[in-house]
CSV table of C-alpha atoms in Angstrom, one decimal:
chain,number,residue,atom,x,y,z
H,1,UNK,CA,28.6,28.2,56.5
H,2,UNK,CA,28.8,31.6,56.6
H,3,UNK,CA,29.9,33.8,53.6
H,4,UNK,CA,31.5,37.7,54.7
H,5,UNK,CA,31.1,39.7,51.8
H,6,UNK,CA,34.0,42.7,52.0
H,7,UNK,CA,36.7,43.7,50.5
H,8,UNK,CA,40.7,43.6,52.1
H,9,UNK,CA,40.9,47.0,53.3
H,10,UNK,CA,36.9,48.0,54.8
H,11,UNK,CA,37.8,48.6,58.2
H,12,UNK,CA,33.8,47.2,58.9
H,13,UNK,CA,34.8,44.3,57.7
H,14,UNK,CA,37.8,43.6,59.3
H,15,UNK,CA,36.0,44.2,62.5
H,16,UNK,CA,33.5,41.5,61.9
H,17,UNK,CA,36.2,39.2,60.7
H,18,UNK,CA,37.9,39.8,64.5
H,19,UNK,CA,34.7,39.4,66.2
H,20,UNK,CA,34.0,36.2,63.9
H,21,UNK,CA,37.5,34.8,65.2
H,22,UNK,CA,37.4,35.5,68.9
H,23,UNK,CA,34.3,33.8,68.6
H,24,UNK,CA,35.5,30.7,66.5
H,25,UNK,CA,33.1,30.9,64.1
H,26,UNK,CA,33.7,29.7,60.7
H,27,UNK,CA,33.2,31.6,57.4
H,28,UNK,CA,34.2,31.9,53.9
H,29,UNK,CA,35.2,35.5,52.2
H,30,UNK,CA,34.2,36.5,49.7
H,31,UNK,CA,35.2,39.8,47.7
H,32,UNK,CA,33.5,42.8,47.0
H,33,UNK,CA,34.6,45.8,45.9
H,34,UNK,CA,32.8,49.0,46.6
H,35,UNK,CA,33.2,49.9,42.9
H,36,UNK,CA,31.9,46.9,41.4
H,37,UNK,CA,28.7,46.2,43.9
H,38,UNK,CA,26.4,45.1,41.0
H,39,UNK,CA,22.6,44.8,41.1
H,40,UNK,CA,23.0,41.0,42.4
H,41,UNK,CA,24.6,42.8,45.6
H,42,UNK,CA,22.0,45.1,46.1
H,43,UNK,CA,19.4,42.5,46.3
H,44,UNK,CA,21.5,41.1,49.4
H,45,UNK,CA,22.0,44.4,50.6
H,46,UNK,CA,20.2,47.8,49.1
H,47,UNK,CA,22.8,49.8,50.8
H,48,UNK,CA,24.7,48.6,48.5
H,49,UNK,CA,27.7,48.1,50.9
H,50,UNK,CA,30.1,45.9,52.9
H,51,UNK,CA,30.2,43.8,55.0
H,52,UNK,CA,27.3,41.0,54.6
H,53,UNK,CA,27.1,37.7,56.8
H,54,UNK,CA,24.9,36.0,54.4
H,55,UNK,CA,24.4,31.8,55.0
H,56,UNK,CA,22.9,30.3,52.1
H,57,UNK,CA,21.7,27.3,53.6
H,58,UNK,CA,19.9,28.9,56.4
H,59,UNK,CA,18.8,32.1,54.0
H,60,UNK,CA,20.2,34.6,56.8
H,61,UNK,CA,21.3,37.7,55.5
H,62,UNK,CA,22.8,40.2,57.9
H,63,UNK,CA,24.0,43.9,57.3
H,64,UNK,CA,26.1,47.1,59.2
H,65,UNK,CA,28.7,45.4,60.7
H,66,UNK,CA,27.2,46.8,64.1
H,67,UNK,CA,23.8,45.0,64.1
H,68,UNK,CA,26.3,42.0,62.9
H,69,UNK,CA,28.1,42.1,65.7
H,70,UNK,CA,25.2,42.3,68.3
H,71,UNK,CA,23.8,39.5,66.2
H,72,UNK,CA,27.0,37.1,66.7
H,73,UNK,CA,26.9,38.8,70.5
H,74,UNK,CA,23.1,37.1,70.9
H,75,UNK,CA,23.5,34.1,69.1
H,76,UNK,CA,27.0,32.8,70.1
H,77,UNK,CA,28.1,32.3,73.8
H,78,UNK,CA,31.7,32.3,73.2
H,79,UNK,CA,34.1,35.1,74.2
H,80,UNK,CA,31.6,38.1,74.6
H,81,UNK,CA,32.7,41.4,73.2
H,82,UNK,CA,29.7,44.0,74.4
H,83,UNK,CA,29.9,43.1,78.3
H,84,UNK,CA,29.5,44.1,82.1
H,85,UNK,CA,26.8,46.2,83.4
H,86,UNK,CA,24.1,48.3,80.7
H,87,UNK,CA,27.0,51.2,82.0
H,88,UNK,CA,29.9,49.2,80.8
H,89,UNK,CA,27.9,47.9,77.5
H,90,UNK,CA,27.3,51.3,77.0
H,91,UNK,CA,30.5,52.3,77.2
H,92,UNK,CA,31.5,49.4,74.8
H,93,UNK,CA,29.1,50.6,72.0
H,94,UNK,CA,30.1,54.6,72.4
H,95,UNK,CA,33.7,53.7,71.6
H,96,UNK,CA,32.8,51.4,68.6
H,97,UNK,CA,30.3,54.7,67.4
H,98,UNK,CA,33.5,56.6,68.0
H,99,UNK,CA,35.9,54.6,66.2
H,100,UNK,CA,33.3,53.5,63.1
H,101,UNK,CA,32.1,57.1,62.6
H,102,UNK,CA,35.0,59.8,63.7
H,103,UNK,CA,37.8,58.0,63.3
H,104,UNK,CA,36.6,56.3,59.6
H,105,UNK,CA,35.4,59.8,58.5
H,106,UNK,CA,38.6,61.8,60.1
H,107,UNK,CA,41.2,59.2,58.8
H,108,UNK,CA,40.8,56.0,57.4
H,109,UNK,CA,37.8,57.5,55.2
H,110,UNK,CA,40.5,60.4,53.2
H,111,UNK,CA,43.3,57.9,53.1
H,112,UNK,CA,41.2,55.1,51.7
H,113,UNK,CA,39.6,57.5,49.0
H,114,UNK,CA,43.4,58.9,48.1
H,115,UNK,CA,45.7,56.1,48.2
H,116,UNK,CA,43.4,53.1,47.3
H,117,UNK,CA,40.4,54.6,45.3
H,118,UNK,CA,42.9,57.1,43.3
H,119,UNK,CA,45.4,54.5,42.7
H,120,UNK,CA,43.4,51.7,41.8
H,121,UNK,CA,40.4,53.3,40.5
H,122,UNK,CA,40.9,56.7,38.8
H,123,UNK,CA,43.8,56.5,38.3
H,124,UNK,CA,45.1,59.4,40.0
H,125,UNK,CA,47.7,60.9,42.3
H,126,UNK,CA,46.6,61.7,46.2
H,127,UNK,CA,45.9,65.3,47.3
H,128,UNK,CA,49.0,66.0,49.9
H,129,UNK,CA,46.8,68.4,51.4
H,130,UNK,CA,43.8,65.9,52.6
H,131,UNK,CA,46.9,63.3,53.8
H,132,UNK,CA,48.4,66.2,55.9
H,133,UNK,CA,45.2,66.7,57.1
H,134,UNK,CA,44.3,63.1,58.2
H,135,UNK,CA,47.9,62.5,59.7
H,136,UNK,CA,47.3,65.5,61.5
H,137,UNK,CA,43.9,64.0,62.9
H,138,UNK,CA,45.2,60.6,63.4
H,139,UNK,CA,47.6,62.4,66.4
H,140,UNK,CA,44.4,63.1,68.0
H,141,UNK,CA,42.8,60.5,68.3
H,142,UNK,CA,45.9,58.2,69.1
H,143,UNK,CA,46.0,61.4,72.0
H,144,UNK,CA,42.8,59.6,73.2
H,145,UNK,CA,43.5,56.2,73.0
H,146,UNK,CA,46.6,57.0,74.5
H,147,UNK,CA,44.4,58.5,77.6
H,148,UNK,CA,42.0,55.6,77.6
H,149,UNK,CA,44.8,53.1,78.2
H,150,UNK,CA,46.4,54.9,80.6
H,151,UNK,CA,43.5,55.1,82.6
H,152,UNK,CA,42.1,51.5,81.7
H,153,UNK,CA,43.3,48.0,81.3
H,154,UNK,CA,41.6,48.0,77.4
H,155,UNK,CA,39.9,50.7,75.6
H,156,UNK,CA,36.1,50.8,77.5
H,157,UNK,CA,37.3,49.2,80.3
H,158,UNK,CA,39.0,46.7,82.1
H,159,UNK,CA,37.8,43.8,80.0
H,160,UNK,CA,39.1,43.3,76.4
H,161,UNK,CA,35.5,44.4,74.4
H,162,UNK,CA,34.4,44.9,70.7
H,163,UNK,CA,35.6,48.7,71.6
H,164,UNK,CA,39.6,47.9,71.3
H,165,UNK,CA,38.5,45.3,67.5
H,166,UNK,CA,36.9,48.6,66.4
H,167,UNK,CA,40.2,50.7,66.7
H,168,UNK,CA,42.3,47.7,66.4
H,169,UNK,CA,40.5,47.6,63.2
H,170,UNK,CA,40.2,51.0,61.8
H,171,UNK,CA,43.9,50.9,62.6
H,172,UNK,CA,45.1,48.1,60.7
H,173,UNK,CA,43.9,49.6,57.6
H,174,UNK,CA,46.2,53.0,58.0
H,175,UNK,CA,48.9,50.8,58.8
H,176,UNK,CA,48.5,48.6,55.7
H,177,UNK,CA,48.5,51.9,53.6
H,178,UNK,CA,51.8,53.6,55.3
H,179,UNK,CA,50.4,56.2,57.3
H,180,UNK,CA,50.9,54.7,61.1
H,181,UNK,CA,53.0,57.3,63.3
H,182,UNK,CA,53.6,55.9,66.5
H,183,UNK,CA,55.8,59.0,67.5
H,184,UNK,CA,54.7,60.4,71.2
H,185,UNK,CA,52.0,57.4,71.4
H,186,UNK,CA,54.1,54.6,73.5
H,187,UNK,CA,50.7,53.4,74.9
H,188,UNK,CA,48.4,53.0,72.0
H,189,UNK,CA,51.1,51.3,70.3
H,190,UNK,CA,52.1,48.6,73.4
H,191,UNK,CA,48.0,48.1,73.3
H,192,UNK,CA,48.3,47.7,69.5
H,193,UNK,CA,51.1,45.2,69.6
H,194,UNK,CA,48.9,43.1,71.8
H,195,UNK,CA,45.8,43.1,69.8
H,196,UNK,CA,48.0,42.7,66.9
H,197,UNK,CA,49.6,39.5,68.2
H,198,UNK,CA,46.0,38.0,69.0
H,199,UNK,CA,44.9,34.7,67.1
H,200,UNK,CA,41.9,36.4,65.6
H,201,UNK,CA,43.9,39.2,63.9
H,202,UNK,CA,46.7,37.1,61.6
H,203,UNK,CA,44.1,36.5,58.8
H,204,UNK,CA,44.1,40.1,58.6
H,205,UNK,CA,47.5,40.6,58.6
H,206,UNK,CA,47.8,38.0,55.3
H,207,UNK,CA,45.0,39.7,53.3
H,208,UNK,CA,46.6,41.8,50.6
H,209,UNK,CA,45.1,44.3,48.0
H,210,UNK,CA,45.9,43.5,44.8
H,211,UNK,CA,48.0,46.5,43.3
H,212,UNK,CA,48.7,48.0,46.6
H,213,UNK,CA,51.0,46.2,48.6
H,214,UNK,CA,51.2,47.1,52.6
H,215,UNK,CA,54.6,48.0,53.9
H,216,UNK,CA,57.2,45.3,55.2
H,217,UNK,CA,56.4,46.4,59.3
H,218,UNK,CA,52.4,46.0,58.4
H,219,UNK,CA,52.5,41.9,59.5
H,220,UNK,CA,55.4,42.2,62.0
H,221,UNK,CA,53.6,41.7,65.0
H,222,UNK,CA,56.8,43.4,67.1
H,223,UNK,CA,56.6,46.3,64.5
X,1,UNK,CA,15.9,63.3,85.9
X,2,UNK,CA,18.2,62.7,83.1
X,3,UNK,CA,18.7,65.5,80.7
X,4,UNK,CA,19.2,65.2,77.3
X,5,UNK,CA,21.9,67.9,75.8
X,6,UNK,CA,20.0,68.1,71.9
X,7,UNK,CA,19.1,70.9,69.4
X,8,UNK,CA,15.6,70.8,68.1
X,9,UNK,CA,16.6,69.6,64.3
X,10,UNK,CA,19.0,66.8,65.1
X,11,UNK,CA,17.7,64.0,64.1
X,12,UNK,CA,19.6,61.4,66.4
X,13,UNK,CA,18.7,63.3,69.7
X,14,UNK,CA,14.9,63.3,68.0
X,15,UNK,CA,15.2,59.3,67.5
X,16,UNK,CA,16.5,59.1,71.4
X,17,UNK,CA,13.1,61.4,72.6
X,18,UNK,CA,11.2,59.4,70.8
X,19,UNK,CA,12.3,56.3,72.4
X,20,UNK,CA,12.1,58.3,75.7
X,21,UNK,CA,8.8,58.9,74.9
X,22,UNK,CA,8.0,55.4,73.8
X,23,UNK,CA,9.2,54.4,77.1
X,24,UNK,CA,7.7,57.2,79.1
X,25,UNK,CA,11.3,58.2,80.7
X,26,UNK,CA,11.0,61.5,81.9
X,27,UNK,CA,13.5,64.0,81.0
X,28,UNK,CA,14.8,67.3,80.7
X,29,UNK,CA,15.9,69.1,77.3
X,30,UNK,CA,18.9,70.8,77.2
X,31,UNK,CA,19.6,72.8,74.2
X,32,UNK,CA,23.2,72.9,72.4
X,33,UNK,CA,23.8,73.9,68.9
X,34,UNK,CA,26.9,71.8,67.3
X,35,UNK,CA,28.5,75.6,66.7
X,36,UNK,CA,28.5,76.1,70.4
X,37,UNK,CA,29.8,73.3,71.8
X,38,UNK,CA,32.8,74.4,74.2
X,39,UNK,CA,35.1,72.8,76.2
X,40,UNK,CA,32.7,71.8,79.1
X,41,UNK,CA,30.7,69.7,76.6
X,42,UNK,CA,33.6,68.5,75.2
X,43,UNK,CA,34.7,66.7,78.8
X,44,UNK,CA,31.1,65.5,78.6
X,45,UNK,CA,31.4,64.2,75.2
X,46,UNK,CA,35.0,63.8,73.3
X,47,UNK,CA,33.2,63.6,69.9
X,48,UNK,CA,32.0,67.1,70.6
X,49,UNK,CA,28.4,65.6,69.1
X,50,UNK,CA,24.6,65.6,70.5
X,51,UNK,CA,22.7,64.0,71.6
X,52,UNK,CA,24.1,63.1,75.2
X,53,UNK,CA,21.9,61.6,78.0
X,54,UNK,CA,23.3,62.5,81.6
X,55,UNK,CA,22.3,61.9,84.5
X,56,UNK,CA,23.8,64.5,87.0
X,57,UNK,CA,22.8,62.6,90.4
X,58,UNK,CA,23.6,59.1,89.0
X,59,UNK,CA,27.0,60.7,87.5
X,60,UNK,CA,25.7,58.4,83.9
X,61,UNK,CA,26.8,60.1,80.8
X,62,UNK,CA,25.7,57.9,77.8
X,63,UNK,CA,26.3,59.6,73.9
X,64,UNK,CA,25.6,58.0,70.9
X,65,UNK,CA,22.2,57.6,69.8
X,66,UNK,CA,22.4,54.2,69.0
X,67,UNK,CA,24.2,53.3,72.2
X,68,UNK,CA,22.1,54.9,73.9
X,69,UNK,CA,18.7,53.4,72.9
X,70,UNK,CA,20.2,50.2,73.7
X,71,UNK,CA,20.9,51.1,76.9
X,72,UNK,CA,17.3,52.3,77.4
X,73,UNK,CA,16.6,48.8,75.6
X,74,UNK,CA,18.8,46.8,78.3
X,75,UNK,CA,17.2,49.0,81.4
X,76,UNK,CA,14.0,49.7,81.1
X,77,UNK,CA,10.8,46.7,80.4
X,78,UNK,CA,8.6,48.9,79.1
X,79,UNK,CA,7.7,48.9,75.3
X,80,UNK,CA,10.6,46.9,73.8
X,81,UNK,CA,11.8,49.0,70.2
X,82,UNK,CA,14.8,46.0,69.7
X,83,UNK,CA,12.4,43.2,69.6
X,84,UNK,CA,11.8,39.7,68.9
X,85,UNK,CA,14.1,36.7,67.5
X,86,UNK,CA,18.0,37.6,67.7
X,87,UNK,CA,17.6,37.8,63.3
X,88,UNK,CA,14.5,40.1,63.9
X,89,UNK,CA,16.8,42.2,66.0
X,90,UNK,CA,19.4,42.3,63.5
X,91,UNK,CA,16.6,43.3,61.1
X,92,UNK,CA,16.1,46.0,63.4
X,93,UNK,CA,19.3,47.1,63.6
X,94,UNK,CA,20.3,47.2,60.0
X,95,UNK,CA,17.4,49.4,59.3
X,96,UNK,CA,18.2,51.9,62.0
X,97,UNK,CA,21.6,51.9,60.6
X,98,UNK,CA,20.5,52.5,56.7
X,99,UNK,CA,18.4,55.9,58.2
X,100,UNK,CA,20.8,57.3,60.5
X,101,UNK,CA,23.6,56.5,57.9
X,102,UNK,CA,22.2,56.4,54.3
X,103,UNK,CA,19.4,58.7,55.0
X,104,UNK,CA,21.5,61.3,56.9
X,105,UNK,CA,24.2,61.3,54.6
X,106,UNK,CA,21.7,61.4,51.1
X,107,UNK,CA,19.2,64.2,52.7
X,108,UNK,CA,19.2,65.0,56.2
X,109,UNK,CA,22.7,66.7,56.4
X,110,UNK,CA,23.2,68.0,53.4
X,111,UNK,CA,20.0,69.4,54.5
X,112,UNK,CA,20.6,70.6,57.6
X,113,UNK,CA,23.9,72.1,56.1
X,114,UNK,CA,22.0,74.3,53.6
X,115,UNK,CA,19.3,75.3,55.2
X,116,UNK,CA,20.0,75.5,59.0
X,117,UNK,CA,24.0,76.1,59.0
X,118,UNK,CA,24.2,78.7,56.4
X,119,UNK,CA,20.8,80.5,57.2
X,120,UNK,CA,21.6,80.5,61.0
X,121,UNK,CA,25.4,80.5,61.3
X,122,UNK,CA,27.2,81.0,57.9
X,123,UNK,CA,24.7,84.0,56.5
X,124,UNK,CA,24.8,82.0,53.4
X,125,UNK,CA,22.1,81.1,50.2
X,126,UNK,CA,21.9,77.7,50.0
X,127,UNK,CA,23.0,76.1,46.7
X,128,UNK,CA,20.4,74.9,44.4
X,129,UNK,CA,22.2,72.1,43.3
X,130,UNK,CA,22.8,70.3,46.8
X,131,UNK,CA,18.8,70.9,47.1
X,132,UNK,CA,17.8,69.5,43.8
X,133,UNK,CA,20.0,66.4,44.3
X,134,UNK,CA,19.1,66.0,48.3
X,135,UNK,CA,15.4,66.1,47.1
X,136,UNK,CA,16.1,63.8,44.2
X,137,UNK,CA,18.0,60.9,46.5
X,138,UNK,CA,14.6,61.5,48.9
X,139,UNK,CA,12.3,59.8,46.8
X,140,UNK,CA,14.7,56.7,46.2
X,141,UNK,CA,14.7,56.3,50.2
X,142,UNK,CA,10.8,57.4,50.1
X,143,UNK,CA,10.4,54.2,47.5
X,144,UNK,CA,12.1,51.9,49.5
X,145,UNK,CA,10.1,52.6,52.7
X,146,UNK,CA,6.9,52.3,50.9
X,147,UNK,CA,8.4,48.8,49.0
X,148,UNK,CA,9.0,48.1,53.5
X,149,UNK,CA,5.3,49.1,54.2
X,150,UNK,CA,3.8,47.2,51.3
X,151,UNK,CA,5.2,44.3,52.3
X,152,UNK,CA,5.5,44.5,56.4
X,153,UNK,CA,3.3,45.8,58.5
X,154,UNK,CA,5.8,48.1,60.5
X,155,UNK,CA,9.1,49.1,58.9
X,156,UNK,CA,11.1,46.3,59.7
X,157,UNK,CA,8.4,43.3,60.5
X,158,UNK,CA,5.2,43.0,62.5
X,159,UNK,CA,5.9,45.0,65.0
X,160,UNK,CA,6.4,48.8,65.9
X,161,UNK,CA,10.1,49.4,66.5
X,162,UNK,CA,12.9,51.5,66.8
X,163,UNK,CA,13.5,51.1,62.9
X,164,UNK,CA,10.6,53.2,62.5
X,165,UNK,CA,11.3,55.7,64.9
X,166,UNK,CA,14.7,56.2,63.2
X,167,UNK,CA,12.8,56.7,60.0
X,168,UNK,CA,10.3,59.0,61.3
X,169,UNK,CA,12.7,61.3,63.1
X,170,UNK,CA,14.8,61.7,60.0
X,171,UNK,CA,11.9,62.5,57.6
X,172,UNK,CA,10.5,65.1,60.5
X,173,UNK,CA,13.8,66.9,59.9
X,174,UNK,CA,13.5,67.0,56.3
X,175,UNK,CA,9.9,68.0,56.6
X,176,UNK,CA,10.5,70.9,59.4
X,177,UNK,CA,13.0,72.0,56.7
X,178,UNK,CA,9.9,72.2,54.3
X,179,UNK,CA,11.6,70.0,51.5
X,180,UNK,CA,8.9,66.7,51.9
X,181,UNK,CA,7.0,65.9,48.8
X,182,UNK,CA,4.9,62.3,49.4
X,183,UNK,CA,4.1,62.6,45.5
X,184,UNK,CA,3.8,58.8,44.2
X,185,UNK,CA,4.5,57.9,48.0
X,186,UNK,CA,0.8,56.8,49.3
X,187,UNK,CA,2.7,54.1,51.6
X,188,UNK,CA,5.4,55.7,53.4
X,189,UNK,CA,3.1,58.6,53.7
X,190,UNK,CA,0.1,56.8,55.6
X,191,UNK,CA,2.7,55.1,57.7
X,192,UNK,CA,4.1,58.8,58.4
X,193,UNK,CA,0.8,60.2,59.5
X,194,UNK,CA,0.1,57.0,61.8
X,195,UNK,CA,3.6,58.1,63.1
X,196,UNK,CA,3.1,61.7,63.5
X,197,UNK,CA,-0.1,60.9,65.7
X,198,UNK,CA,2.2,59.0,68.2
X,199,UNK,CA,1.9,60.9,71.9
X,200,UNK,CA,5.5,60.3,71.4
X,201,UNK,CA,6.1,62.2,68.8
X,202,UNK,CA,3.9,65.6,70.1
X,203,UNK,CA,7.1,66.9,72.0
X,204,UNK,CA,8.7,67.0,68.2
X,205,UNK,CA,6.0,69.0,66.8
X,206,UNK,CA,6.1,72.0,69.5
X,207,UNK,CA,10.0,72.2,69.2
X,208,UNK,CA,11.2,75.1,67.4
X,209,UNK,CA,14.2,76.7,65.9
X,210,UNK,CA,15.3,80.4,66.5
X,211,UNK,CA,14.6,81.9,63.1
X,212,UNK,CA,13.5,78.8,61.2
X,213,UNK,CA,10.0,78.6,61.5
X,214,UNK,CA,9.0,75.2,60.1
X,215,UNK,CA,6.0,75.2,57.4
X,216,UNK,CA,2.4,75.0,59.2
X,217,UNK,CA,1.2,71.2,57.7
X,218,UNK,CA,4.6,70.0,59.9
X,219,UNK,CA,2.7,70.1,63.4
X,220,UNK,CA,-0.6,69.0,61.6
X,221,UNK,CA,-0.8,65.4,62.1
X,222,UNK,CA,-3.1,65.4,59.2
X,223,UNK,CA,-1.1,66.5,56.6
């Protein structure tokens, strides 16, 4: 059985969770967070971060939720995620890359580090400034995913792809801390409303962070 | 004849060349500082980042480094850098993410930042404190490669792959910079030179930056 080491809110993990689901592949979580990864951890993973696919019994141990992904993508036949042509594949992965490094570092990155690390952690209030600034960014990019499903049945393409799980993802997490705007983005939030009413995505929608509770319109899946 | 847009310190357009290399793929260099990028790169690339691989006859545009060596991996036979069992690929993987994550966040960019960005751009001193601590984190990801090579052959297994090549282009960046000390690192330093006297790499060596001439052991392959 596999064990997914992460914590509610990684946006890393919860896009290994989604690919885990549309796969129907069975796992256990279990929780880590960030700021109490202990020396055990590191032995599993001397990054020192989340998520880890790690299976006991078969002493496999996988880590960076991308070479997790293209493992599940090798290993399991079941609803492929990174498909089409080496084009369209490519496609796939530069969206992911886009979502898992711009978006995380523009967005989700400042409003996890303000609203969850300050709150629960140091104990501290959020700087307005850096949320102006990441509310300000998340217009932008919701501009783009606006554009791409406009011009395209799902985000890379016309097939549903790990691409729309990495948004979907990175998302879900600045919904669950307040900070969705949906105002001018019609598009990306019909698209949303779809991926959020998939199968694989209501396990996300019932994890909750202790001390930080999401708003009420977080696990509508009409909201 | 795909071109590749780069500029001669980045260390995720160096990782691509060397897979280029690896895989004798002919190319063309195109030179584009991050500072520079306009709009017309912009419509090339949306995350305004090198490197990007295009293909102007073929109309392919492929960006991200990662996503790119994959697709090299999915089109091309020759010298397979993603290789072996699908866990031996995810071995692979993980340690390409650790450099161009870890390692670029730790040394490379901060770096790059100091002593490229201010020097060339921002008419800046570096600060001595963002050196001293770069340099310190250097040897903790110089021990763990020689803790790799002391117990694998290549970086991550038997065989020569792109893990190494990720390695190896981030450590020619810090080493162009002139900030390399192999003190206490015998391992990761004989794996560097056997690196270094790749044909692959020789294109690395001649490349220069406008007004940042690199320290003469960097082109020795000796050294």
């Amino acid at each position: 059985m596999w064990h997914l080491y992460q914590f509610p809110l990684c946006p890393f993990s919860r896009k290994v969770q989604l690919a885990l689901g549309e796969k129907k592949i069975g796992y256990e979580l279990v929780t880590l967070y960030p700021w109490d990864a202990d020396e055990r951890f590191r032995q599993l993973n001397p990054a020192g971060r989340v998520p880890v696919l790690h299976d006991p019994d078969r002493r496999v141990t996988l880590m960076d939720s991308m070479a997790i992904c293209e493992f599940l993508e090798e290993t399991v036949d079941d609803r492929p995620l990174i498909l089409g042509s080496a084009r369209a594949r490519a496609e796939v992965r530069r969206l992911v890359a886009l979502f898992d490094e711009s978006f995380y570092q523009d967005i989700t990155a400042p409003l996890l580090y303000e609203k969850m690390r300050k709150r629960l952690v140091l104990r501290q209030s959020p700087d307005s400034r850096v949320l102006t600034a990441a509310r300000r960014l998340l217009h932008e990019h919701l501009d783009y995913i606006d554009w791409l499903i406009d011009n395209r049945r799902w985000v890379a393409g016309s097939q549903l792809s790990l691409a729309d799980f990495a948004a979907a993802a990175q998302l879900s997490v600045v919904d669950y801390l307040g900070d969705m705007d949906w105002t001018g983005h019609e598009s990306a939030h019909g698209w949303y409303r779809v991926m959020k009413s998939r199968p694989s995505f209501a396990p996300l929608l019932r994890q909750k962070m202790d001390g930080l509770p999401p708003p009420r319109s977080y696990a509508d899946v009409n909201a």
